Every structure is written in structure tokens, then in C-alpha cells.
Coordinates of C-alpha atoms in Angstrom, one line a residue:
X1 CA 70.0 74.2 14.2
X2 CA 68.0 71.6 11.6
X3 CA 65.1 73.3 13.0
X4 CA 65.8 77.0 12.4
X5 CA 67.3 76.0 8.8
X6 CA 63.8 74.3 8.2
X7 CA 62.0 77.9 9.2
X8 CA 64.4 79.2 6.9
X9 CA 63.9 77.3 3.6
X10 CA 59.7 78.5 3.9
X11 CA 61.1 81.8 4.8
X12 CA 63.0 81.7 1.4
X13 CA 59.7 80.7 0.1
X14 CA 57.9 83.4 0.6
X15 CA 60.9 86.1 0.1
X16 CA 61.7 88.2 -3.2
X17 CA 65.4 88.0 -2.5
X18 CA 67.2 84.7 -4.0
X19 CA 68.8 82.1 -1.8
X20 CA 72.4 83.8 -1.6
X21 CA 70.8 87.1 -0.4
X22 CA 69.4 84.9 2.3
X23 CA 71.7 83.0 3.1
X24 CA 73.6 86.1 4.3
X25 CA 70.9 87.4 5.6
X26 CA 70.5 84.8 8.0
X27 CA 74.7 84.5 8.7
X28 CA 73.9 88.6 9.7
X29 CA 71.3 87.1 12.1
X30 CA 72.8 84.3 13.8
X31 CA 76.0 86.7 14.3
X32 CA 73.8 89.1 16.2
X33 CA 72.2 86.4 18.0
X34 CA 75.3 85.2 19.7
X35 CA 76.9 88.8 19.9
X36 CA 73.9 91.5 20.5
X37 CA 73.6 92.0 23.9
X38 CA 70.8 94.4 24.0
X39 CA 68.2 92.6 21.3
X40 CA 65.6 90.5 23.5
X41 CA 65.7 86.6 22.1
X42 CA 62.6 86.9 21.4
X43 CA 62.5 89.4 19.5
X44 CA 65.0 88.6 17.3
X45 CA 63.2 85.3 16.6
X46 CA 60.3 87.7 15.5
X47 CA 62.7 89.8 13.4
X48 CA 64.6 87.2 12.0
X49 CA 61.4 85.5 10.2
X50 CA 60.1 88.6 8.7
X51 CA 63.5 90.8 7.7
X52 CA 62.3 91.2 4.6
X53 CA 59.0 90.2 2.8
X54 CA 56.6 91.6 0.2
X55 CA 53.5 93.2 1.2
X56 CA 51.0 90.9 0.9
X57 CA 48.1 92.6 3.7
X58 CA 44.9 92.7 1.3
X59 CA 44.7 96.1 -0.8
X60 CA 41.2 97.8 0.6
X61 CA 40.0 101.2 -1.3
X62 CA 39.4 103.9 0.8
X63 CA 37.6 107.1 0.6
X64 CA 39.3 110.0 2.3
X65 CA 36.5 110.7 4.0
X66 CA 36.9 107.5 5.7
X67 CA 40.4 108.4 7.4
X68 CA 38.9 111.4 9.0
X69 CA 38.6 110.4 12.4
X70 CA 39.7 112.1 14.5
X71 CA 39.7 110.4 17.8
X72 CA 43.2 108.7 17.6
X73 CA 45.5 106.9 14.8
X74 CA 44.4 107.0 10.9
X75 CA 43.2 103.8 9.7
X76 CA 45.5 102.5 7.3
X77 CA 47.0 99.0 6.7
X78 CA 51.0 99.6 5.7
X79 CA 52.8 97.6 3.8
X80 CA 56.2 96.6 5.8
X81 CA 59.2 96.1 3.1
X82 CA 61.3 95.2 5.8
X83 CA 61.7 94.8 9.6
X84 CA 59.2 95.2 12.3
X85 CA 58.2 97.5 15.4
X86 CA 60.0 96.0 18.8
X87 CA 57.9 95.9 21.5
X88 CA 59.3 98.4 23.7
X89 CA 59.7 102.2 23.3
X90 CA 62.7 103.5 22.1
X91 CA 63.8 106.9 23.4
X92 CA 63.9 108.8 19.4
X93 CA 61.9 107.7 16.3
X94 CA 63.5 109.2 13.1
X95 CA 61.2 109.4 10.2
X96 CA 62.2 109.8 6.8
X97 CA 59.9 110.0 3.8
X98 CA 61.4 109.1 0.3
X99 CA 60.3 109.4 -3.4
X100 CA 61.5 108.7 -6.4
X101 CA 64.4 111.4 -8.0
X102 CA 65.0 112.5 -11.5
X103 CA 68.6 113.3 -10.4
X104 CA 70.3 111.9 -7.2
X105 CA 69.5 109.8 -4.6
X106 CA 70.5 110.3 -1.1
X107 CA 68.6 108.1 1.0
X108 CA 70.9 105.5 1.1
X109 CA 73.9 108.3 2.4
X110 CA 71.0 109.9 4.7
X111 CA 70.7 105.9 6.3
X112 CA 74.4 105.9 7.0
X113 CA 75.2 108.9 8.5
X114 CA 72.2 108.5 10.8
X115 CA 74.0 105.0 12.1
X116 CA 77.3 106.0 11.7
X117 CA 77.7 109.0 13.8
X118 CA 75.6 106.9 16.8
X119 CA 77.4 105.6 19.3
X120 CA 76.4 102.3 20.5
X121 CA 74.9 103.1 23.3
X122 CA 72.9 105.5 21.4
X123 CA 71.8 103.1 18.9
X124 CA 69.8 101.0 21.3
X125 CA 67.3 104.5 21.8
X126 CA 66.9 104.7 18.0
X127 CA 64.2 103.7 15.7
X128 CA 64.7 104.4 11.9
X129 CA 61.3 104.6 9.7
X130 CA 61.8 105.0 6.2
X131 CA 58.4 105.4 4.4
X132 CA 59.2 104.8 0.8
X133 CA 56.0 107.0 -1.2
X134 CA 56.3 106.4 -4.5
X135 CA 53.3 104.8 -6.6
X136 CA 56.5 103.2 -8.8
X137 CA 56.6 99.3 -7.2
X138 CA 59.1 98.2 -9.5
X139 CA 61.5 101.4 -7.7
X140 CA 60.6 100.3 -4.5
X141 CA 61.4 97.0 -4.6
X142 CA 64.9 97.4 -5.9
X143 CA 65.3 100.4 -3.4
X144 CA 64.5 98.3 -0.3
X145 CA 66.8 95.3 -1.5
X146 CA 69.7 97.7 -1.5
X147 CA 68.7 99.3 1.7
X148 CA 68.3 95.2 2.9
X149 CA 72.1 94.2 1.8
X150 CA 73.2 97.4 3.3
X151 CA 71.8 97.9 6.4
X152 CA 70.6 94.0 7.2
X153 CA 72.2 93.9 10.9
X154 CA 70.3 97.2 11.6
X155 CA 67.1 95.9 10.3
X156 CA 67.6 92.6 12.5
X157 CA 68.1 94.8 15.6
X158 CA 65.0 96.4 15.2
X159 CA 66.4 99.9 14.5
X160 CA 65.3 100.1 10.9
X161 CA 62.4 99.8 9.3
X162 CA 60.7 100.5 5.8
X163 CA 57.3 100.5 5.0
X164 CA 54.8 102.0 2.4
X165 CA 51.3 103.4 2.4
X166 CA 49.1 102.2 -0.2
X167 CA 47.9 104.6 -3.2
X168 CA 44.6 103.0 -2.5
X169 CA 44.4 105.2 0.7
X170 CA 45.7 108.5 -0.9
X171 CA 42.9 111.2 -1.2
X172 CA 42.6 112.6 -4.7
X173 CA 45.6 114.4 -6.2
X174 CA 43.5 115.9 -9.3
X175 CA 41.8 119.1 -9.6
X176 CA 43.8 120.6 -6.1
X177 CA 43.5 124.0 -5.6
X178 CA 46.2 126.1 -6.8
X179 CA 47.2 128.6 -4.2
X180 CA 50.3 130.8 -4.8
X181 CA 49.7 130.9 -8.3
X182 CA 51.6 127.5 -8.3
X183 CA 51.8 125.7 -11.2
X184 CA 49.7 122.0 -11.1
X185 CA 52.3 119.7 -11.2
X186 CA 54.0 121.9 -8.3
X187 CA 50.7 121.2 -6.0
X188 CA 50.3 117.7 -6.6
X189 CA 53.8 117.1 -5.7
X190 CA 53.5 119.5 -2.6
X191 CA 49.7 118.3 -1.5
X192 CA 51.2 114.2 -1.6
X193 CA 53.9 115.2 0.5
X194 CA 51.7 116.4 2.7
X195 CA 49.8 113.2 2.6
X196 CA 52.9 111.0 2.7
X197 CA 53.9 113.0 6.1
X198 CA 51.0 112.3 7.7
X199 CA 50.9 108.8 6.9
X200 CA 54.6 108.2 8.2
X201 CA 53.6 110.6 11.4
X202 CA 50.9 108.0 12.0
X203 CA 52.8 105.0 11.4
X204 CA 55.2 106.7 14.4
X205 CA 53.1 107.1 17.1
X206 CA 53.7 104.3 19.3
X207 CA 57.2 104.0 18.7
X208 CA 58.7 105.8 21.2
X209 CA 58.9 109.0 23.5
X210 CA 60.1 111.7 20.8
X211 CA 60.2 111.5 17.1
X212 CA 62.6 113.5 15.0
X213 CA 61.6 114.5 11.2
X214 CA 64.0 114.4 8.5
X215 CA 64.5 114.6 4.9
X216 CA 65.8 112.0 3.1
X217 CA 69.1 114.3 1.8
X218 CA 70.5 114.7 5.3
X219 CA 74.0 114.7 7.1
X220 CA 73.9 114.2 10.8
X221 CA 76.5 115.5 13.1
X222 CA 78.3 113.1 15.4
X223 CA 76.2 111.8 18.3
X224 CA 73.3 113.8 17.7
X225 CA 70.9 111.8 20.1
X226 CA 73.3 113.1 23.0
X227 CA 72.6 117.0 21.8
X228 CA 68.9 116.0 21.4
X229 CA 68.8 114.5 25.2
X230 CA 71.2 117.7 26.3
X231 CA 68.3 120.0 25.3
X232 CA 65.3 118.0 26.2
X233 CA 66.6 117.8 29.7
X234 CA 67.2 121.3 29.8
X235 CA 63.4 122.3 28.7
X236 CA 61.9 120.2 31.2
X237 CA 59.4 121.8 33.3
X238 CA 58.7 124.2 30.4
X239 CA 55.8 124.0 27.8
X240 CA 57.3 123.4 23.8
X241 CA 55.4 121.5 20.9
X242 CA 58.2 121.7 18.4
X243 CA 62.1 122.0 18.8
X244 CA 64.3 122.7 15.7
X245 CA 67.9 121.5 15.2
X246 CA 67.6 123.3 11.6
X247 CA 66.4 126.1 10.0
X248 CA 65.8 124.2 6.9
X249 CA 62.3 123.0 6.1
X250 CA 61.3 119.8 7.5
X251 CA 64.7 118.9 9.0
X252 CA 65.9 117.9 12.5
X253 CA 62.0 119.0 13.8
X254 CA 61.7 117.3 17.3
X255 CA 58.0 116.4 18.8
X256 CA 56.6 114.6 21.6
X257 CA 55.5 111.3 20.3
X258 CA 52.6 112.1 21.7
X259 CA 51.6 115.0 19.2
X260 CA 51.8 112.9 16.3
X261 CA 47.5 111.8 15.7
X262 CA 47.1 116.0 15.6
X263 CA 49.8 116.4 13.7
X264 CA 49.1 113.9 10.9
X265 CA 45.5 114.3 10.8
X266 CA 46.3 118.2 10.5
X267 CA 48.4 117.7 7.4
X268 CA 46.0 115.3 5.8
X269 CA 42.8 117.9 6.5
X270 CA 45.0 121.0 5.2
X271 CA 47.0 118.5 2.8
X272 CA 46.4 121.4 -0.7
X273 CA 46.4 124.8 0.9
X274 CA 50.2 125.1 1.5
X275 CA 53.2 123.3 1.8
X276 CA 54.6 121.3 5.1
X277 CA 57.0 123.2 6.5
X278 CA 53.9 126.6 6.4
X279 CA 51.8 123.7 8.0
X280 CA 54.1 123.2 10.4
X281 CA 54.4 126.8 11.6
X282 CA 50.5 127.0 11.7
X283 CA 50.1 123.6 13.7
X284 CA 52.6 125.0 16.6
X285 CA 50.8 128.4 17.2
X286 CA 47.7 126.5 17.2
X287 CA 49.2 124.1 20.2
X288 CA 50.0 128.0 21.7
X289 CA 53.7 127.5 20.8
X290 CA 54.1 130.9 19.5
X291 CA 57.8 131.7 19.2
X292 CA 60.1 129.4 17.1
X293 CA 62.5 127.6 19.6
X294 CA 65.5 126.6 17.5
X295 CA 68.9 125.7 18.6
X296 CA 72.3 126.1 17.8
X297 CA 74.5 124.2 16.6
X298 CA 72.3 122.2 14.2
X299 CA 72.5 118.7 14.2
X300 CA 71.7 118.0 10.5
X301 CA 72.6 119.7 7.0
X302 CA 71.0 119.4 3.9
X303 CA 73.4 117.5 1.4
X304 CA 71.1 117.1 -1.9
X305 CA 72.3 118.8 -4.6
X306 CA 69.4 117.7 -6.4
X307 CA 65.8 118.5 -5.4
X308 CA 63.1 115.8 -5.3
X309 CA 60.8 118.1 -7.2
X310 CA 61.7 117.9 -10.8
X311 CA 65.5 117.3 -9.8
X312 CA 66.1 121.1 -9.5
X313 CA 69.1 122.8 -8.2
X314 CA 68.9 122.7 -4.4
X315 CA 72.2 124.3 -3.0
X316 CA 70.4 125.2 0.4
X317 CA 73.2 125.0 3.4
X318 CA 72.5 125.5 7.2
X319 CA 75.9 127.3 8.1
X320 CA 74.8 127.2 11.7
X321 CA 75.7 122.7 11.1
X322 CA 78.5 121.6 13.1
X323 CA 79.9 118.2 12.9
X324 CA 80.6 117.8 16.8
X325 CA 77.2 118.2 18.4
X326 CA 78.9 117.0 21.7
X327 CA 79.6 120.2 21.6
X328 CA 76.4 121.7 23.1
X329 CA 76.7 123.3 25.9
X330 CA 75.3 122.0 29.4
X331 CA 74.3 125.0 30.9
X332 CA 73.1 123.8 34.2
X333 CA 70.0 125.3 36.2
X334 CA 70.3 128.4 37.6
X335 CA 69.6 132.2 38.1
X336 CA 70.4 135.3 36.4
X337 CA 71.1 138.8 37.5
X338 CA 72.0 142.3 35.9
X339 CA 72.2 145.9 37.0
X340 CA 72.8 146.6 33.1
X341 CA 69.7 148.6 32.1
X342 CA 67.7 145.9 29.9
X343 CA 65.9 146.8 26.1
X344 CA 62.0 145.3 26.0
X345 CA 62.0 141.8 26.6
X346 CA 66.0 141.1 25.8
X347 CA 66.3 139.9 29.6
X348 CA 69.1 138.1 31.1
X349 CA 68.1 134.6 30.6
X350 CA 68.0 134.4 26.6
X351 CA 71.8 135.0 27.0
X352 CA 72.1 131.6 28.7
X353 CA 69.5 129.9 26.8
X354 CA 70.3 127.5 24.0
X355 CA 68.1 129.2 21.5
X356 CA 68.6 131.6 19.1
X357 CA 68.1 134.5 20.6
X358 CA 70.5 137.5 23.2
X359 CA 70.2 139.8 26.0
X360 CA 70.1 143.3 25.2
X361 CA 71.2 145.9 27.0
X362 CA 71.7 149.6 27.0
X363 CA 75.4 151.4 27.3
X364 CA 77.0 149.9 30.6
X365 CA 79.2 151.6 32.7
X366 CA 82.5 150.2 34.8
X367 CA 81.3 148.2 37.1
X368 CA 78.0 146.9 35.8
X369 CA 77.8 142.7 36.2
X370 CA 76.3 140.0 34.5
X371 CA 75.8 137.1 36.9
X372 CA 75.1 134.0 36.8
X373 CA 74.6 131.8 40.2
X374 CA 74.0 128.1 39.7
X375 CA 71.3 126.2 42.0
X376 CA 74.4 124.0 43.3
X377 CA 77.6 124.0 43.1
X378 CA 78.9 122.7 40.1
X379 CA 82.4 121.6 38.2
X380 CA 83.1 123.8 35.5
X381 CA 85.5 122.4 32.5
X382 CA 85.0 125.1 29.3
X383 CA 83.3 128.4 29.4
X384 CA 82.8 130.4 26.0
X385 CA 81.0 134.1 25.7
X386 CA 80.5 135.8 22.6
X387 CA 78.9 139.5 22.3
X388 CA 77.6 141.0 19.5
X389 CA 75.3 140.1 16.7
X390 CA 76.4 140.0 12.8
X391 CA 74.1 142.5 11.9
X392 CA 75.4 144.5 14.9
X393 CA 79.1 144.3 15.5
X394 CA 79.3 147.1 17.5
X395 CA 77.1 145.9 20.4
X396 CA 80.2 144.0 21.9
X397 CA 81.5 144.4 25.0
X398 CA 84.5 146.1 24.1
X399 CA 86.3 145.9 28.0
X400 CA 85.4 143.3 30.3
X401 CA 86.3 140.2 33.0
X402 CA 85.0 137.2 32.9
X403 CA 85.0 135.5 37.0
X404 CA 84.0 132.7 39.2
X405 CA 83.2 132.7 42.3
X406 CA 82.2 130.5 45.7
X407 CA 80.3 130.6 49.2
X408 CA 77.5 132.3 47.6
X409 CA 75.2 134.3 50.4
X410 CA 72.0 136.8 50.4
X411 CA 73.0 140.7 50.6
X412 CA 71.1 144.0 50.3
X413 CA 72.2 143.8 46.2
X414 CA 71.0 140.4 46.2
X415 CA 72.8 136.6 45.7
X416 CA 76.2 137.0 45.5
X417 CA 79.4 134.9 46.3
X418 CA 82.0 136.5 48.8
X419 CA 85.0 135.8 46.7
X420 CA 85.9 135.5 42.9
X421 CA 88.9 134.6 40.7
X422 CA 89.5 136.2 37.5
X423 CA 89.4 133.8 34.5
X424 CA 90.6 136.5 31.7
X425 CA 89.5 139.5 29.8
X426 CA 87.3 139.9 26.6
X427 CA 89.0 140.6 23.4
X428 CA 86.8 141.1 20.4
X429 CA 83.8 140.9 22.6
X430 CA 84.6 137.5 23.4
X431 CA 86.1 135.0 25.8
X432 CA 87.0 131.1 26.0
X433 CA 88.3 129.6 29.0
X434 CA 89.1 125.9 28.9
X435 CA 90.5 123.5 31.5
X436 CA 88.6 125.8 34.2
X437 CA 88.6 122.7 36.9
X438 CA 92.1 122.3 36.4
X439 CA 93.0 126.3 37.5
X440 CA 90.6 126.7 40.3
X441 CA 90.6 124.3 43.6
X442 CA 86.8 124.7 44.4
X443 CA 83.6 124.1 42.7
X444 CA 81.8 127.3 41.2
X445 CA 79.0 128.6 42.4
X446 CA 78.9 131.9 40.4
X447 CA 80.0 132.9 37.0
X448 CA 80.3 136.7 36.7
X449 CA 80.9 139.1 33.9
X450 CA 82.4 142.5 34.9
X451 CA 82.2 145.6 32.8
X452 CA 85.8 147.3 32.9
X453 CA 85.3 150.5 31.4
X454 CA 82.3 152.1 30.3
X455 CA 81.3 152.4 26.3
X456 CA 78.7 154.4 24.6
X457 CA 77.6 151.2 22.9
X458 CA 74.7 149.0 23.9
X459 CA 75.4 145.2 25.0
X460 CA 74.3 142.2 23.3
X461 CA 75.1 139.0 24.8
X462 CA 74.8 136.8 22.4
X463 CA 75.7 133.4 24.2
X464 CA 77.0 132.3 27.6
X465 CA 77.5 128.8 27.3
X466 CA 79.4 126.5 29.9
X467 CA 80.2 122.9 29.8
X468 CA 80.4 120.3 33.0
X469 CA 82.9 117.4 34.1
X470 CA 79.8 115.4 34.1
X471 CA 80.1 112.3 31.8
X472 CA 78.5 112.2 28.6
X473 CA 76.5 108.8 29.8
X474 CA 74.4 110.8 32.0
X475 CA 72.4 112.0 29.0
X476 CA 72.4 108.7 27.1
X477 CA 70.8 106.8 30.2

């Protein structure tokens, strides 16, 4: 005990913070040591010493020409404001890039609600990297020693840290081009972003398996990693570069970790032509991701009020945000069938995809079917379809049986089970079935959806989405 209080007094030494910030500091420490499972000792040995210190890594100028290669990570000595990288990959990086507001500040609310709606499970798979970019010291300083009181056990654990770029390694913000008529102070505050992107993508690299982008105005829903892993695991096997969990600019934008070099040297060589999120949409068709693949619900909303250019108005809302991402549907593997005649490329299987997107069908008649027939059988707890689109209300099924069947066997009109019970009828072009283990004794094999009466109307199925008995844990481990 001497010992470590002797480490301690030349840690106090060398910190900004004075001894009573410290001193609880380290009372946050030892607490974790005796209590936190799931921090390796030596690690929070490692932590412990350097929870928060000024940068003191020698200040080089740079040329942007020199941070052109492009053969792996740009070369850039950061400045860490507090915490450290673990050793081990994480399962989710979260980046988060923060400057200086006339009006507002949400990073310190952003923070919070990233920790607070994690379970604890899920915050041993997540890696917080705040990348504080403004050229204002004085502001960064006080920002990080409120983030330090507030967050300290976080920052001890490893899942938090906060670092800065130099200016010194900033390409030139003067004299940018000024494409869209936009006025100057409008690119320079667009083409650093950019920069200060790229040097937080970089930073991120190693960190773990998938890193998540967010703005520093941000509200997540409740144990979004467990959404995140929901989809991931239902898009293995198939080719993606970018996922979105909003349709707001650079928020809840999921990548393989893997991506991030391309990524940040991309924004750095195209840092003046446009902003990020036009960047963004260029980088994915260029990677041969050519459709947008966003789901619903989204996992974060924008909660600024205040924008961090000029502190304008900024009342943007994702009104597809729900607060219970839990709430994603499972939709295990299977196959999909209809003899409803289908429009273009509206096939079965976008109606039982996550995305945003439908099957599309023209006028069914009584007896048409929808099927669905899982790869094995499977425990069925909730099953919701809706029908119809807001922009076309009519394209509902307006009569129609939602069914579930067993045993299911090949016939001359394809898979089909040999018996089915009858869950409930549409109303409003819609159907929610809860509790569906509970009323059936056997485990479904099929899930069919029988037209009742024909209708001069086409079909959209919007969503078929069904949710398992399986416990949540199997996604989290």
C-alpha cells in the first residue's frame, strides 16, 4: 500500500489536476481494483498511472504531404488527455469527435447515455474515443477535467478515452476551394471536420472488430450494442461496407474496423470538395456497396438544439428512434415463397429483411400465400406484420390470416408444412401476435400469410418481423 501511495505522489507530480481530484481519483481506482471482475490487473496498474496527464509527446510539424501514405495508418503522434488503449480488442469502438460550441454543449449528455443505456455485460465490448478538435487548449483542458470527475471509473476500466491531434499535423485550412457556392468560413469549418474524422478513424483502427461513428449531440436507445450484434449476425455471409442505425448525417454509421486506413485516408485526400456525410456515400459505392442498407428502428437521435457550426438552429429528429432497441426483431434464417405476382425487384425477401425497404406485389386473389419456412425449427414468442407504405396507404392487405405451421415436407407446389393453426386476421393491414409459444404446443417451422378475399389493390409488405425465446445473452457473447 506505502508503495502504490509513493507511485502516486510522482503521479500527482506530473498531473494538472490538484491533489483532491487525485485523491479521488485513485479511491475510484482502488474500488475497481477489488470490485472489477473483467479489468486484467495489469492493466489497471497501466491505467491507473496514466488516467489523466497532459500531452507532453514532442510537437513535430508536418507537411500534409507527408501523411499521404497510403500503405496503412497515418502518421500522427496523438496527444492522450486521458486513459489508454487495452490490449485486447473490444467487440465496438465508438468514436466521437468534439469542438468547441457557441451555444450548447452536449458531449458530456452524449458520454452518458452511451454508458447508461449499456448493460454490464455490454460494457466490457465497448471502447469510447472522444477526439476533442479544437485548436482552443485552454477549452480542452477544462473539458477533459470535467469528462475526468465524471466518468473516472469508465476511464479506469479502459472504456473511455480522450485524445487530440495536433494542429501541427492539420493540412492547410486557407484559400480551400469553395464548392457549392459555400461561404469561407462554411468550408473551413466543413474541410477540418473532415480532417478531424480521419484522424479519429485512424486513431480507431486497432481497437476492435467494428467501430460505430457518432456525433457528439447524440441519445442512444437502451442496449444498443445488442441491436448492433442482432444485425451483424444476421448479415453474415453477405458483403456490406457501411450499416446505418440513422438517417442523420454521420450518426450511428457501422464499419468493419478493418475499413478504417481507406476510410481516413479518403476523407483527408477529398478533405475540401464536400462535406462527410457526401464523402461517406461516395466511399461506399467505391468499396461496390451500392444501395444504402439502413435499419429500423434507429439506435441513436440527434438531441442538439444547437449546431456546432455558428450555433445555428438544428431541430433535425430521426422519428424512426425508438428507445427500446431490444426491440429488433430476430428474424432467424430462412426461405421465402409467394405465388403473389411480384413488381421489378420488390421480391419476397426485403419483406423479412431488417432494412428499409418492402415486397411489392400486384392485386392478389383469395388464396394467394406468403410463406415463410425457417431452416429449423424454431420457438416463436412475438410476431408483428404491417402492410402498406405512408405514401401508399392503400397497398394494405385489406383481408387476410396470419398461420403457423409444422412437419414441413417437399410437394409439387414446393416446401410446405402439412398442418397449420391460425394465429388471427389482419385489421388495418396489420397483425401482432404475442405470447405465440404459450398458444401453440410445437415449434414452428412455417409462418404463413393467407390472402382471404381478393382486392383490386396491389400488396406491399412492408415488414415481417418475428422475435425468438432465445436469450438475449446469446448476442452479447
Amino acid at each position: 500500500m506505502w508503495k502504490s501511495v509513493e507511485k502516486m505522489r510522482c503521479f500527482r507530480k506530473r498531473s494538472m489536476f490538484p491533489f483532491l481530484g487525485f485523491l479521488i481519483t485513485f479511491l475510484l481506482f482502488f474500488n475497481l481494483y477489488m470490485d472489477d471482475g473483467y479489468v486484467l490487473e495489469a492493466e489497471k496498474r497501466q491505467l491507473g498511472e496514466t488516467l489523466m496527464h497532459p500531452g507532453n509527446s514532442e510537437r513535430y510539424v508536418h507537411t500534409f504531404r507527408d501523411l499521404s501514405n497510403f500503405s496503412g495508418t497515418i502518421n500522427v503522434t496523438y496527444r492522450y488527455l486521458a486513459g489508454i488503449p487495452l490490449p485486447r480488442k473490444k467487440y465496438l469502438t465508438i468514436g466521437l469527435s468534439s469542438v468547441k460550441r457557441k451555444k450548447g454543449n452536449y458531449l458530456l449528455e452524449t458520454i452518458k447515455s452511451i454508458f447508461d443505456q449499456s448493460s454490464y455485460e455490454e460494457l466490457k465490448e465497448i471502447v469510447v474515443v472522444v477526439h476533442l478538435a479544437d485548436f482552443d487548449l485552454a477549452w480542452c483542458e477544462n473539458l477533459v477535467q470535467e469528462i475526468t470527475r465524471k466518468f473516472a471509473h469508465h476511464i479506469i476500466a479502459g472504456r473511455l478515452l480522450v485524445i487530440q491531434a495536433p494542429e501541427e499535423y492539420y493540412p492547410s485550412l486557407d484559400g480551400l476551394k469553395r464548392n457549392y457556392n459555400d461561404p469561407e468560413d462554411r468550408v473551413r469549418f466543413r474541410s477540418k471536420q473532415n480532417v478531424d474524422y480521419a484522424f479519429l478513424l485512424n486513431f480507431c483502427t486497432n481497437l476492435s472488430h467494428f467501430y460505430m461513428m457518432l456525433e457528439d449531440d447524440v441519445r442512444c436507445s437502451r442496449n444498443f450494442l445488442t441491436g448492433l450484434k442482432k444485425v451483424i449476425t444476421s448479415r453474415e455471409g453477405s458483403y456490406w461496407v457501411m450499416l446505418e442505425f440513422s438517417k442523420l448525417g454521420y450518426i450511428g454509421k457501422l464499419y468493419h474496423s478493418r475499413d478504417l486506413p481507406r476510410l481516413a485516408h479518403f476523407l483527408l485526400m477529398f478533405y475540401q470538395e464536400m462535406p462527410c456525410d457526401w464523402l461517406l456515400i461516395h466511399f461506399r459505392g467505391l468499396l461496390a456497396q451500392k444501395d444504402v442498407i439502413r435499419f429500423k428502428p434507429s439506435l441513436f437521435q440527434h438531441m442538439g438544439y444547437y449546431s456546432s457550426y455558428k450555433g445555428a438552429e438544428n431541430k433535425l429528429k430521426d422519428d424512426d428512434f425508438e428507445e427500446d432497441s431490444i426491440d429488433i426483431p430476430d428474424n432467424p434464417p430462412a426461405s421465402l415463397y409467394t405465388n403473389i405476382n411480384v413488381f421489378e425487384n420488390y421480391d419476397a425477401t426485403k419483406a423479412y429483411s431488417t432494412v428499409d425497404e418492402y415486397f411489392w406485389g400486384k392485386p392478389p386473389c383469395t388464396g394467394d400465400f406468403f410463406l415463410i419456412i425457417f431452416n429449423k425449427s424454431t420457438k416463436i414468442s412475438r410476431i408483428k406484420i404491417v402492410t402498406g407504405t405512408e405514401d401508399r396507404q392503400q397497398d394494405v392487405l385489406h383481408h387476410g390470416a396470419l398461420e403457423v405451421g409444422q412437419k414441413s415436407v417437399d410437394t409439387k407446389q414446393g416446401r410446405q408444412c402439412t398442418s397449420y393453426i391460425t394465429l388471427g386476421e389482419f385489421k388495418g393491414g396489420r397483425i401482432e401476435v404475442t405470447n405465440v409459444d404459450h398458444k401453440i404446443g410445437f415449434d414452428i417451422e412455417c409462418v404463413r400469410l393467407v390472402v382471404t378475399a381478393s382486392q383490386k389493390e396491389w400488396l406491399i409488405i412492408r415488414t415481417i418481423s418475428l422475435w425468438t425465446t432465445q436469450p438475449v445473452s446469446q448476442f452479447i457473447n
